[in-house]
Amino acid sequence: MHSLPIQLFDPESSTYTYILAADGEAALIDPVDQHCERDLAHLERLGLRLACILETHNHADHVTSAGRLCQLTGARTAAPSGCGIAPADVQLNHGDTLRFGRDEEIQVIHTPGHTAGSMCYLWRGNLFSGDTLLIDGCGRTDFQSGSAEALYRSVTERLFSLPDETLLWPAHDYKSRSVSTIGWEKRHNSRLSGRSLDDFVELMNNLKLPPPRLMDVAVPANRNLGLPH
Ligand code: FE2
């Protein structure tokens, strides 16, 4: 099995879900509740046993299917330790490694900013950046314990120090772009490339974005892996 992830899309929230596959096993990143059956069908067609389900953060724009998938498949759930997702089987910290397949390793990189607990995951040269770094953009930092200063440091110090050829797989894209590289974002990301910390904070504090439509439903639901309380 090759080492590129399978990218799946939720048109309602423009969320990407990823299947990482190796040795007959899969890890799933950021699954969306309405697509539980679709994701299970993918795994079945590919002959994969679901080993683990990871959340990059507590999402405000969609509800996760992690809890349901765990009940249906017995897969482990893993979430960043700082996101308040108490029922997750594994609470991830910076520097941890999550294993699946024979020798597959997913490295855990803490990238506070979009939310204080947000994590990115690195697997075989693929970076799953959640809402920390998006293609030619970044996640908002104006709610849910967000911090523009923290996001700037996370991206410039932790993500931009990865090799240029690292593939960037974001949690969202609103313009049908599916993948980028760390090198391209370092050179061209219109929010971050060549911008000082002060400029970035000023920019982020003046975006004036409306709150996500599902926020009041999604955030409490996701604290329980999408299962009813
Ligand atoms: Fe988010």
CSV table of C-alpha atoms and ligand atoms in Angstrom, one decimal:
chain,number,residue,atom,x,y,z
A,1,MET,CA,0.0,0.0,0.0
A,2,HIS,CA,1.4,3.4,-0.9
A,3,SER,CA,1.9,6.1,1.7
A,4,LEU,CA,-0.4,8.9,0.5
A,5,PRO,CA,-3.6,9.4,2.5
A,6,ILE,CA,-7.1,9.1,1.1
A,7,GLN,CA,-8.8,12.5,1.3
A,8,LEU,CA,-12.6,12.6,1.7
A,9,PHE,CA,-14.7,15.8,1.7
A,10,ASP,CA,-17.8,17.1,3.5
A,11,PRO,CA,-19.4,19.8,1.3
A,12,GLU,CA,-21.5,21.2,4.1
A,13,SER,CA,-18.6,22.3,6.3
A,14,SER,CA,-15.8,22.0,3.7
A,15,THR,CA,-14.1,19.5,6.0
A,16,TYR,CA,-11.5,17.0,4.9
A,17,THR,CA,-11.3,13.6,6.5
A,18,TYR,CA,-8.3,11.4,5.9
A,19,ILE,CA,-7.7,7.7,5.8
A,20,LEU,CA,-4.1,6.6,6.4
A,21,ALA,CA,-3.7,3.0,5.3
A,22,ALA,CA,-0.9,0.5,5.8
A,23,ASP,CA,-0.6,-3.3,6.4
A,24,GLY,CA,-4.4,-3.8,6.3
A,25,GLU,CA,-5.0,-1.2,8.9
A,26,ALA,CA,-6.2,2.3,8.9
A,27,ALA,CA,-6.1,5.5,10.9
A,28,LEU,CA,-8.9,8.0,10.4
A,29,ILE,CA,-8.4,11.7,11.0
A,30,ASP,CA,-11.3,14.1,11.7
A,31,PRO,CA,-14.3,12.1,10.6
A,32,VAL,CA,-17.7,13.9,10.1
A,33,ASP,CA,-20.9,12.5,11.6
A,34,GLN,CA,-23.0,12.5,8.4
A,35,HIS,CA,-20.3,10.4,6.6
A,36,CYS,CA,-20.0,7.5,9.0
A,37,GLU,CA,-21.5,5.0,6.5
A,38,ARG,CA,-19.4,6.4,3.6
A,39,ASP,CA,-16.2,6.1,5.7
A,40,LEU,CA,-17.0,2.6,6.8
A,41,ALA,CA,-17.8,1.6,3.1
A,42,HIS,CA,-14.4,3.0,2.1
A,43,LEU,CA,-12.6,0.9,4.7
A,44,GLU,CA,-14.5,-2.2,3.7
A,45,ARG,CA,-13.8,-1.8,0.0
A,46,LEU,CA,-10.1,-1.3,0.8
A,47,GLY,CA,-10.0,-4.3,3.1
A,48,LEU,CA,-8.8,-2.2,6.0
A,49,ARG,CA,-9.4,-2.7,9.8
A,50,LEU,CA,-9.9,0.6,11.5
A,51,ALA,CA,-7.2,0.8,14.2
A,52,CYS,CA,-7.5,4.4,15.5
A,53,ILE,CA,-9.5,7.6,15.0
A,54,LEU,CA,-7.8,11.0,15.7
A,55,GLU,CA,-9.2,14.4,16.2
A,56,THR,CA,-7.0,17.4,15.4
A,57,HIS,CA,-9.0,19.6,17.8
A,58,ASN,CA,-12.5,20.2,19.1
A,59,HIS,CA,-14.3,21.3,15.9
A,60,ALA,CA,-16.8,24.1,16.0
A,61,ASP,CA,-18.3,23.6,12.5
A,62,HIS,CA,-19.2,19.9,12.4
A,63,VAL,CA,-19.8,17.0,14.7
A,64,THR,CA,-17.3,14.1,14.7
A,65,SER,CA,-18.3,10.5,14.2
A,66,ALA,CA,-15.4,9.3,16.3
A,67,GLY,CA,-17.5,8.0,19.1
A,68,ARG,CA,-19.9,6.1,16.8
A,69,LEU,CA,-17.0,4.7,14.7
A,70,CYS,CA,-15.4,3.5,17.9
A,71,GLN,CA,-18.6,1.7,19.0
A,72,LEU,CA,-19.1,0.1,15.6
A,73,THR,CA,-15.5,-1.0,15.0
A,74,GLY,CA,-13.7,-1.1,18.3
A,75,ALA,CA,-11.0,1.3,17.1
A,76,ARG,CA,-9.2,3.4,19.6
A,77,THR,CA,-10.0,7.1,19.8
A,78,ALA,CA,-7.2,9.7,20.3
A,79,ALA,CA,-7.6,13.4,20.9
A,80,PRO,CA,-5.3,16.2,22.0
A,81,SER,CA,-4.9,16.3,25.8
A,82,GLY,CA,-5.7,20.0,25.9
A,83,CYS,CA,-9.1,19.8,24.1
A,84,GLY,CA,-11.3,18.6,26.9
A,85,ILE,CA,-12.4,15.5,24.9
A,86,ALA,CA,-12.5,13.3,28.0
A,87,PRO,CA,-13.9,10.0,26.6
A,88,ALA,CA,-11.0,9.6,24.1
A,89,ASP,CA,-9.0,6.4,24.8
A,90,VAL,CA,-5.7,8.1,24.2
A,91,GLN,CA,-4.9,11.7,25.3
A,92,LEU,CA,-2.2,12.9,23.1
A,93,ASN,CA,0.7,15.2,24.1
A,94,HIS,CA,3.4,16.9,22.1
A,95,GLY,CA,6.1,14.5,21.0
A,96,ASP,CA,3.9,11.4,21.4
A,97,THR,CA,3.8,8.7,18.7
A,98,LEU,CA,0.6,6.9,17.8
A,99,ARG,CA,1.1,3.5,16.1
A,100,PHE,CA,-0.9,1.4,13.7
A,101,GLY,CA,-0.3,-1.3,11.1
A,102,ARG,CA,3.0,-3.1,11.5
A,103,ASP,CA,5.4,-0.1,12.1
A,104,GLU,CA,3.4,2.9,11.2
A,105,GLU,CA,4.1,6.0,13.4
A,106,ILE,CA,2.0,9.1,13.6
A,107,GLN,CA,4.0,11.9,15.3
A,108,VAL,CA,2.0,14.3,17.4
A,109,ILE,CA,2.9,18.0,17.1
A,110,HIS,CA,1.2,20.5,19.5
A,111,THR,CA,0.3,23.6,17.6
A,112,PRO,CA,-1.7,26.0,19.8
A,113,GLY,CA,-3.4,29.0,18.2
A,114,HIS,CA,-6.6,28.0,16.5
A,115,THR,CA,-7.5,26.4,19.8
A,116,ALA,CA,-5.1,26.0,22.7
A,117,GLY,CA,-5.1,22.2,22.4
A,118,SER,CA,-4.8,21.9,18.6
A,119,MET,CA,-2.5,19.2,17.3
A,120,CYS,CA,-1.0,18.4,13.9
A,121,TYR,CA,-0.1,14.9,12.9
A,122,LEU,CA,2.9,13.8,10.8
A,123,TRP,CA,2.9,10.5,9.0
A,124,ARG,CA,5.4,9.5,6.3
A,125,GLY,CA,6.1,13.0,5.1
A,126,ASN,CA,2.4,14.0,5.2
A,127,LEU,CA,1.4,16.7,7.7
A,128,PHE,CA,-2.3,16.8,8.8
A,129,SER,CA,-2.5,20.3,9.9
A,130,GLY,CA,-6.1,20.6,11.2
A,131,ASP,CA,-7.1,24.2,11.3
A,132,THR,CA,-3.7,25.5,12.2
A,133,LEU,CA,-2.3,25.9,8.7
A,134,LEU,CA,-4.6,25.9,5.7
A,135,ILE,CA,-3.7,26.2,2.0
A,136,ASP,CA,-2.8,29.9,1.5
A,137,GLY,CA,-4.5,30.6,4.9
A,138,CYS,CA,-4.8,29.6,8.5
A,139,GLY,CA,-7.5,28.8,11.0
A,140,ARG,CA,-9.3,31.6,12.8
A,141,THR,CA,-8.1,32.5,16.3
A,142,ASP,CA,-10.9,34.6,17.7
A,143,PHE,CA,-12.9,32.0,19.8
A,144,GLN,CA,-12.4,28.7,21.6
A,145,SER,CA,-9.2,29.6,23.4
A,146,GLY,CA,-7.6,30.8,20.2
A,147,SER,CA,-4.5,33.0,20.1
A,148,ALA,CA,-3.1,34.7,17.0
A,149,GLU,CA,0.3,35.0,18.7
A,150,ALA,CA,0.3,31.3,19.6
A,151,LEU,CA,-0.7,30.3,16.0
A,152,TYR,CA,2.1,32.4,14.5
A,153,ARG,CA,4.7,30.7,16.7
A,154,SER,CA,3.2,27.2,16.1
A,155,VAL,CA,3.4,27.7,12.3
A,156,THR,CA,6.7,29.6,11.9
A,157,GLU,CA,8.6,27.6,14.6
A,158,ARG,CA,7.0,24.1,14.5
A,159,LEU,CA,5.5,23.6,11.0
A,160,PHE,CA,7.8,25.8,8.8
A,161,SER,CA,10.8,23.9,10.2
A,162,LEU,CA,9.6,20.7,8.6
A,163,PRO,CA,11.2,19.8,5.2
A,164,ASP,CA,9.9,21.9,2.3
A,165,GLU,CA,8.6,18.8,0.5
A,166,THR,CA,6.3,17.8,3.4
A,167,LEU,CA,2.8,17.5,2.0
A,168,LEU,CA,0.3,19.7,3.7
A,169,TRP,CA,-3.2,18.2,4.2
A,170,PRO,CA,-5.5,20.7,5.9
A,171,ALA,CA,-8.8,20.1,7.7
A,172,HIS,CA,-10.6,22.5,5.4
A,173,ASP,CA,-10.5,24.1,2.0
A,174,TYR,CA,-13.1,26.4,0.6
A,175,LYS,CA,-11.8,26.5,-2.9
A,176,SER,CA,-11.4,22.9,-3.9
A,177,ARG,CA,-7.6,22.8,-3.3
A,178,SER,CA,-6.7,19.5,-1.8
A,179,VAL,CA,-3.0,19.5,-1.0
A,180,SER,CA,0.0,21.9,-0.7
A,181,THR,CA,3.5,21.7,0.6
A,182,ILE,CA,5.3,23.3,3.5
A,183,GLY,CA,7.8,24.9,1.0
A,184,TRP,CA,4.9,26.5,-1.0
A,185,GLU,CA,3.2,27.8,2.2
A,186,LYS,CA,6.5,29.3,3.5
A,187,ARG,CA,6.9,31.2,0.3
A,188,HIS,CA,3.3,32.1,-0.6
A,189,ASN,CA,0.9,31.8,2.3
A,190,SER,CA,-0.8,35.2,2.2
A,191,ARG,CA,-1.4,35.3,5.9
A,192,LEU,CA,1.9,34.1,7.2
A,193,SER,CA,4.6,34.3,4.5
A,194,GLY,CA,7.1,37.2,5.2
A,195,ARG,CA,4.8,38.7,7.8
A,196,SER,CA,6.0,39.8,11.3
A,197,LEU,CA,4.3,38.6,14.5
A,198,ASP,CA,2.8,42.1,15.1
A,199,ASP,CA,1.4,42.3,11.6
A,200,PHE,CA,-0.1,38.9,11.8
A,201,VAL,CA,-1.8,39.6,15.2
A,202,GLU,CA,-3.2,42.8,13.8
A,203,LEU,CA,-4.5,41.0,10.7
A,204,MET,CA,-6.1,38.2,12.7
A,205,ASN,CA,-7.7,40.5,15.2
A,206,ASN,CA,-9.5,42.4,12.5
A,207,LEU,CA,-11.0,39.6,10.4
A,208,LYS,CA,-14.5,40.2,11.8
A,209,LEU,CA,-15.8,36.7,10.9
A,210,PRO,CA,-19.3,35.5,11.9
A,211,PRO,CA,-19.4,32.7,14.5
A,212,PRO,CA,-19.6,29.2,12.9
A,213,ARG,CA,-23.2,28.2,12.4
A,214,LEU,CA,-23.0,25.0,14.3
A,215,MET,CA,-20.7,26.1,17.1
A,216,ASP,CA,-23.2,25.9,20.0
A,217,VAL,CA,-24.1,22.3,19.0
A,218,ALA,CA,-20.8,21.1,17.7
A,219,VAL,CA,-18.4,22.1,20.5
A,220,PRO,CA,-20.3,20.3,23.4
A,221,ALA,CA,-21.1,17.3,21.2
A,222,ASN,CA,-17.4,16.9,20.1
A,223,ARG,CA,-16.3,17.0,23.7
A,224,ASN,CA,-18.1,13.7,23.9
A,225,LEU,CA,-16.7,12.4,20.6
A,226,GLY,CA,-20.1,13.2,18.9
A,227,LEU,CA,-22.1,10.8,21.1
A,228,PRO,CA,-25.2,12.0,23.0
A,229,HIS,CA,-24.4,13.1,26.6
B,1,FE2,FE,-11.7,24.3,13.8
